[in-house]
mmCIF file of C-alpha atoms in Angstrom:
data_model
loop_
_atom_site.group_PDB
_atom_site.id
_atom_site.type_symbol
_atom_site.label_atom_id
_atom_site.label_comp_id
_atom_site.label_asym_id
_atom_site.label_seq_id
_atom_site.Cartn_x
_atom_site.Cartn_y
_atom_site.Cartn_z
ATOM 1 C CA ASP A 21 1.848 18.957 11.656
ATOM 2 C CA ALA A 22 0.455 14.963 11.757
ATOM 3 C CA ASP A 23 -0.979 13.571 8.523
ATOM 4 C CA VAL A 24 -4.152 12.166 10.563
ATOM 5 C CA THR A 25 -5.522 14.343 13.379
ATOM 6 C CA GLN A 26 -7.813 13.022 15.469
ATOM 7 C CA THR A 27 -10.263 14.964 18.015
ATOM 8 C CA PRO A 28 -10.671 14.752 20.942
ATOM 9 C CA ARG A 29 -7.804 13.003 22.341
ATOM 10 C CA ASN A 30 -9.175 12.428 25.478
ATOM 11 C CA ARG A 31 -13.239 12.240 26.451
ATOM 12 C CA ILE A 32 -14.942 11.327 29.784
ATOM 13 C CA THR A 33 -18.565 11.172 29.536
ATOM 14 C CA LYS A 34 -21.716 9.504 31.106
ATOM 15 C CA THR A 35 -23.912 6.442 29.564
ATOM 16 C CA GLY A 36 -26.800 7.709 27.599
ATOM 17 C CA LYS A 37 -24.728 10.493 26.008
ATOM 18 C CA ARG A 38 -24.010 11.449 22.379
ATOM 19 C CA ILE A 39 -20.404 11.377 21.521
ATOM 20 C CA MET A 40 -18.787 12.181 18.318
ATOM 21 C CA LEU A 41 -15.215 11.577 17.378
ATOM 22 C CA GLU A 42 -13.721 13.172 14.663
ATOM 23 C CA CYS A 43 -11.118 12.605 11.853
ATOM 24 C CA SER A 44 -9.060 14.173 9.337
ATOM 25 C CA GLN A 45 -6.572 13.989 6.767
ATOM 26 C CA THR A 46 -4.206 15.333 4.552
ATOM 27 C CA LYS A 47 -2.669 12.915 2.939
ATOM 28 C CA GLY A 48 -5.228 12.967 0.129
ATOM 29 C CA HIS A 49 -6.127 9.145 0.536
ATOM 30 C CA ASP A 50 -9.383 7.768 -0.640
ATOM 31 C CA ARG A 51 -9.778 5.380 2.381
ATOM 32 C CA MET A 52 -10.554 6.100 5.637
ATOM 33 C CA TYR A 53 -11.518 3.454 8.748
ATOM 34 C CA TRP A 54 -12.476 3.605 12.243
ATOM 35 C CA TYR A 55 -11.250 0.839 14.221
ATOM 36 C CA ARG A 56 -11.205 0.587 18.338
ATOM 37 C CA GLN A 57 -8.411 -1.168 20.300
ATOM 38 C CA ASP A 58 -9.065 -3.277 23.856
ATOM 39 C CA PRO A 59 -6.281 -4.737 25.990
ATOM 40 C CA GLY A 60 -5.807 -8.231 24.935
ATOM 41 C CA LEU A 61 -8.391 -7.921 21.869
ATOM 42 C CA GLY A 62 -6.427 -5.695 19.504
ATOM 43 C CA LEU A 63 -7.673 -3.537 16.788
ATOM 44 C CA ARG A 64 -11.052 -4.265 15.564
ATOM 45 C CA LEU A 65 -12.752 -2.548 12.518
ATOM 46 C CA ILE A 66 -15.772 -0.696 13.383
ATOM 47 C CA TYR A 67 -16.691 0.879 9.714
ATOM 48 C CA TYR A 68 -14.570 1.725 7.084
ATOM 49 C CA SER A 69 -15.388 3.939 3.777
ATOM 50 C CA PHE A 70 -13.890 3.609 0.412
ATOM 51 C CA ASP A 71 -14.920 7.060 -1.100
ATOM 52 C CA VAL A 72 -16.971 10.041 -0.071
ATOM 53 C CA LYS A 73 -20.317 7.517 -1.049
ATOM 54 C CA ASP A 74 -19.138 4.626 0.168
ATOM 55 C CA ILE A 75 -19.848 3.562 3.994
ATOM 56 C CA ASN A 76 -19.231 -0.120 5.070
ATOM 57 C CA LYS A 77 -20.014 -1.985 8.537
ATOM 58 C CA GLY A 78 -16.900 -3.521 10.174
ATOM 59 C CA GLU A 79 -16.658 -6.550 12.404
ATOM 60 C CA ILE A 80 -18.433 -4.407 15.670
ATOM 61 C CA SER A 81 -20.893 -1.498 14.095
ATOM 62 C CA ASP A 82 -23.648 -1.857 16.607
ATOM 63 C CA GLY A 83 -23.771 1.038 18.428
ATOM 64 C CA TYR A 84 -21.908 3.231 16.189
ATOM 65 C CA SER A 85 -22.493 5.163 12.962
ATOM 66 C CA VAL A 86 -20.175 7.088 10.668
ATOM 67 C CA SER A 87 -20.103 10.148 8.109
ATOM 68 C CA ARG A 88 -17.863 11.134 5.535
ATOM 69 C CA GLN A 89 -18.417 14.396 5.202
ATOM 70 C CA ALA A 90 -15.711 14.613 2.631
ATOM 71 C CA GLN A 91 -12.731 12.953 1.326
ATOM 72 C CA ALA A 92 -10.618 14.266 4.005
ATOM 73 C CA LYS A 93 -12.940 13.878 7.205
ATOM 74 C CA PHE A 94 -14.605 10.757 8.255
ATOM 75 C CA SER A 95 -16.577 11.004 11.933
ATOM 76 C CA LEU A 96 -17.859 8.285 14.355
ATOM 77 C CA SER A 97 -20.683 8.776 16.515
ATOM 78 C CA LEU A 98 -21.886 6.900 19.719
ATOM 79 C CA GLU A 99 -25.702 7.668 19.597
ATOM 80 C CA SER A 100 -26.020 6.920 23.296
ATOM 81 C CA ALA A 101 -22.603 5.657 24.834
ATOM 82 C CA ILE A 102 -22.582 2.812 27.237
ATOM 83 C CA PRO A 103 -19.611 1.792 29.413
ATOM 84 C CA ASN A 104 -18.408 -1.104 27.017
ATOM 85 C CA GLN A 105 -17.751 1.618 24.673
ATOM 86 C CA THR A 106 -14.861 2.645 26.639
ATOM 87 C CA ALA A 107 -12.007 2.137 24.817
ATOM 88 C CA LEU A 108 -9.155 3.768 22.482
ATOM 89 C CA TYR A 109 -10.423 4.508 19.240
ATOM 90 C CA PHE A 110 -8.427 5.019 16.129
ATOM 91 C CA CYS A 111 -8.817 6.284 12.745
ATOM 92 C CA ALA A 112 -6.673 5.296 9.814
ATOM 93 C CA THR A 113 -6.364 6.021 5.907
ATOM 94 C CA SER A 114 -4.967 4.284 2.973
ATOM 95 C CA ASP A 115 -4.522 4.982 -0.463
ATOM 96 C CA SER A 116 -6.113 2.625 -3.021
ATOM 97 C CA GLY A 117 -4.018 4.394 -5.534
ATOM 98 C CA ARG A 118 -2.206 3.077 -8.927
ATOM 99 C CA GLY A 119 1.147 0.918 -9.313
ATOM 100 C CA VAL A 120 2.190 -1.327 -6.234
ATOM 101 C CA ASN A 121 -0.329 -0.584 -3.401
ATOM 102 C CA THR A 122 0.837 -2.635 -0.106
ATOM 103 C CA GLY A 123 -2.200 -1.739 1.663
ATOM 104 C CA GLU A 124 -0.376 0.303 4.391
ATOM 105 C CA LEU A 125 -2.452 1.620 6.936
ATOM 106 C CA PHE A 126 -1.605 5.194 8.297
ATOM 107 C CA PHE A 127 -2.873 5.776 11.818
ATOM 108 C CA GLY A 128 -3.668 9.021 13.968
ATOM 109 C CA GLU A 129 -2.618 9.288 17.425
ATOM 110 C CA GLY A 130 -5.922 8.059 18.979
ATOM 111 C CA SER A 131 -8.881 9.136 21.107
ATOM 112 C CA ARG A 132 -9.341 7.686 24.156
ATOM 113 C CA LEU A 133 -12.926 7.183 25.451
ATOM 114 C CA THR A 134 -13.946 6.767 29.163
ATOM 115 C CA VAL A 135 -17.905 6.272 29.462
ATOM 116 C CA LEU A 136 -19.165 6.380 33.000
ATOM 117 C CA GLY B 28 -14.358 -15.941 9.336
ATOM 118 C CA GLU B 29 -10.457 -14.178 9.240
ATOM 119 C CA ASP B 30 -8.668 -14.755 12.502
ATOM 120 C CA VAL B 31 -4.940 -13.624 13.313
ATOM 121 C CA GLU B 32 -3.476 -15.028 16.874
ATOM 122 C CA GLN B 33 -0.210 -14.070 18.485
ATOM 123 C CA SER B 34 0.820 -14.334 22.430
ATOM 124 C CA LEU B 35 0.218 -11.132 24.291
ATOM 125 C CA PHE B 36 3.840 -10.520 25.723
ATOM 126 C CA LEU B 37 7.797 -11.091 25.632
ATOM 127 C CA SER B 38 10.407 -10.373 27.601
ATOM 128 C CA VAL B 39 14.256 -10.680 26.276
ATOM 129 C CA ARG B 40 17.397 -9.255 27.598
ATOM 130 C CA GLU B 41 19.154 -6.027 25.952
ATOM 131 C CA GLY B 42 21.405 -6.899 23.042
ATOM 132 C CA ASP B 43 19.639 -10.732 22.497
ATOM 133 C CA SER B 44 17.145 -11.200 19.744
ATOM 134 C CA SER B 45 13.495 -11.108 19.769
ATOM 135 C CA VAL B 46 11.011 -13.189 18.095
ATOM 136 C CA ILE B 47 7.407 -12.753 17.833
ATOM 137 C CA ASN B 48 5.159 -15.314 16.281
ATOM 138 C CA CYS B 49 1.552 -14.961 14.814
ATOM 139 C CA THR B 50 -0.871 -17.474 13.158
ATOM 140 C CA TYR B 51 -3.602 -16.319 10.842
ATOM 141 C CA THR B 52 -6.471 -18.502 9.048
ATOM 142 C CA ASP B 53 -7.160 -16.588 5.649
ATOM 143 C CA SER B 54 -5.498 -18.561 3.165
ATOM 144 C CA SER B 55 -6.177 -15.612 0.573
ATOM 145 C CA SER B 56 -3.783 -12.912 2.361
ATOM 146 C CA THR B 57 -2.212 -10.887 -0.294
ATOM 147 C CA TYR B 58 0.164 -9.291 2.135
ATOM 148 C CA LEU B 59 1.036 -9.532 5.998
ATOM 149 C CA TYR B 60 2.374 -6.855 8.083
ATOM 150 C CA TRP B 61 3.947 -5.813 11.043
ATOM 151 C CA TYR B 62 2.932 -3.018 12.842
ATOM 152 C CA LYS B 63 4.401 -0.969 15.946
ATOM 153 C CA GLN B 64 2.960 0.900 18.790
ATOM 154 C CA GLU B 65 4.749 2.958 20.876
ATOM 155 C CA PRO B 66 3.172 4.401 23.993
ATOM 156 C CA GLY B 67 0.449 7.048 23.532
ATOM 157 C CA ALA B 68 0.926 6.648 19.778
ATOM 158 C CA GLY B 69 -1.069 5.477 16.881
ATOM 159 C CA LEU B 70 0.290 2.119 14.927
ATOM 160 C CA GLN B 71 3.285 2.564 12.237
ATOM 161 C CA LEU B 72 3.810 0.180 9.617
ATOM 162 C CA LEU B 73 7.286 -1.559 10.621
ATOM 163 C CA THR B 74 7.689 -4.046 7.774
ATOM 164 C CA TYR B 75 5.646 -6.094 5.385
ATOM 165 C CA ILE B 76 5.736 -9.033 3.202
ATOM 166 C CA PHE B 77 4.056 -10.182 0.349
ATOM 167 C CA SER B 78 2.380 -13.594 0.507
ATOM 168 C CA ASN B 79 4.715 -15.220 -2.202
ATOM 169 C CA MET B 80 7.500 -14.321 -0.324
ATOM 170 C CA ASP B 81 9.162 -16.390 2.253
ATOM 171 C CA MET B 82 11.374 -14.320 3.798
ATOM 172 C CA LYS B 83 12.398 -10.553 3.974
ATOM 173 C CA GLN B 84 15.149 -8.924 5.692
ATOM 174 C CA ASP B 85 15.648 -5.149 6.604
ATOM 175 C CA GLN B 86 18.352 -4.308 8.742
ATOM 176 C CA ARG B 87 17.724 -5.477 11.926
ATOM 177 C CA LEU B 88 14.227 -7.079 11.263
ATOM 178 C CA THR B 89 13.690 -10.405 9.563
ATOM 179 C CA VAL B 90 10.261 -11.572 8.360
ATOM 180 C CA LEU B 91 9.540 -15.651 8.001
ATOM 181 C CA LEU B 92 6.702 -16.721 6.282
ATOM 182 C CA ASN B 93 4.984 -19.987 6.034
ATOM 183 C CA LYS B 94 2.273 -20.206 3.878
ATOM 184 C CA LYS B 95 1.630 -24.036 4.365
ATOM 185 C CA ASP B 96 1.271 -23.304 8.292
ATOM 186 C CA LYS B 97 -0.059 -19.900 7.780
ATOM 187 C CA HIS B 98 2.822 -18.890 10.065
ATOM 188 C CA LEU B 99 4.436 -15.337 10.585
ATOM 189 C CA SER B 100 7.388 -14.879 12.479
ATOM 190 C CA LEU B 101 9.217 -10.985 13.356
ATOM 191 C CA ARG B 102 12.511 -11.280 14.598
ATOM 192 C CA ILE B 103 14.590 -8.587 15.950
ATOM 193 C CA ALA B 104 18.034 -8.620 16.180
ATOM 194 C CA ASP B 105 20.464 -6.923 19.041
ATOM 195 C CA THR B 106 16.998 -5.666 20.667
ATOM 196 C CA GLN B 107 17.463 -2.388 22.217
ATOM 197 C CA THR B 108 15.242 -0.627 25.135
ATOM 198 C CA GLY B 109 14.037 1.464 22.575
ATOM 199 C CA ASP B 110 12.086 -1.493 20.821
ATOM 200 C CA SER B 111 9.773 -1.554 23.458
ATOM 201 C CA ALA B 112 6.424 -1.478 22.542
ATOM 202 C CA ILE B 113 3.284 -3.516 21.093
ATOM 203 C CA TYR B 114 3.826 -5.141 18.041
ATOM 204 C CA PHE B 115 0.935 -6.153 16.103
ATOM 205 C CA CYS B 116 0.784 -8.773 13.428
ATOM 206 C CA ALA B 117 -1.930 -7.980 10.899
ATOM 207 C CA GLU B 118 -3.112 -9.561 7.096
ATOM 208 C CA ARG B 119 -4.965 -8.141 4.143
ATOM 209 C CA GLY B 120 -6.890 -10.696 2.660
ATOM 210 C CA GLY B 121 -9.281 -10.934 -0.637
ATOM 211 C CA GLY B 122 -11.770 -8.316 0.588
ATOM 212 C CA PHE B 123 -9.035 -5.567 1.230
ATOM 213 C CA LYS B 124 -9.738 -5.465 4.912
ATOM 214 C CA THR B 125 -6.867 -5.469 7.103
ATOM 215 C CA ILE B 126 -7.779 -7.747 10.516
ATOM 216 C CA PHE B 127 -5.190 -7.239 13.275
ATOM 217 C CA GLY B 128 -3.977 -9.826 15.887
ATOM 218 C CA ALA B 129 -4.210 -8.551 19.698
ATOM 219 C CA GLY B 130 -0.799 -7.283 19.693
ATOM 220 C CA THR B 131 2.598 -8.754 21.502
ATOM 221 C CA ARG B 132 3.969 -6.106 24.083
ATOM 222 C CA LEU B 133 7.926 -6.432 23.996
ATOM 223 C CA PHE B 134 9.742 -6.164 27.140
ATOM 224 C CA VAL B 135 13.245 -5.562 26.763
ATOM 225 C CA LYS B 136 15.273 -5.643 30.091
ATOM 226 C CA ALA B 137 18.789 -3.546 30.256
#
């Protein structure tokens, strides 16, 4: 089983609909992130959370919200989806633990969202 | 703000060396990374280099870091068709966020 699991893997929806993408992890990491990937733009950070009570905006948070329901769960919501939110969305985790910490990110397999 | 730039495409013949280049702007970067994304999958860390190093070698991979010019490169020796993927350069700055480049799509011709 994957350590970082995203659901759904694919979703097609219509403009104005509310969408939730869910992420769960079994790695025991405290930090979780949502990125979106667009061709030619790479990965851009939407929101990140360093622990359950910590939520921070990334570089492109407008139109998105998140919820950190537990250490292992971090969901991304689009309250009213629009076509330019069509993208591949990735959840990632990292560990702030003691000792040498390279900051490596561990990614889920992605959720492809199409907004018509 | 922080920015990471890399070319979008590279095509090489099987058996040749591939060199993917990257420039970044954050002078406070602590770690610099190369991530690999295979089709239909998420990113996986390929290798990384700490900012006080100039070079790191790991089997067929060589990472070179020029801090003065803020330039990072990844060399893959004896490139194989299985190396075809998108390679992302990334840096971790003082804000503990990881900033990614746009990704270089490597095509390996048999």
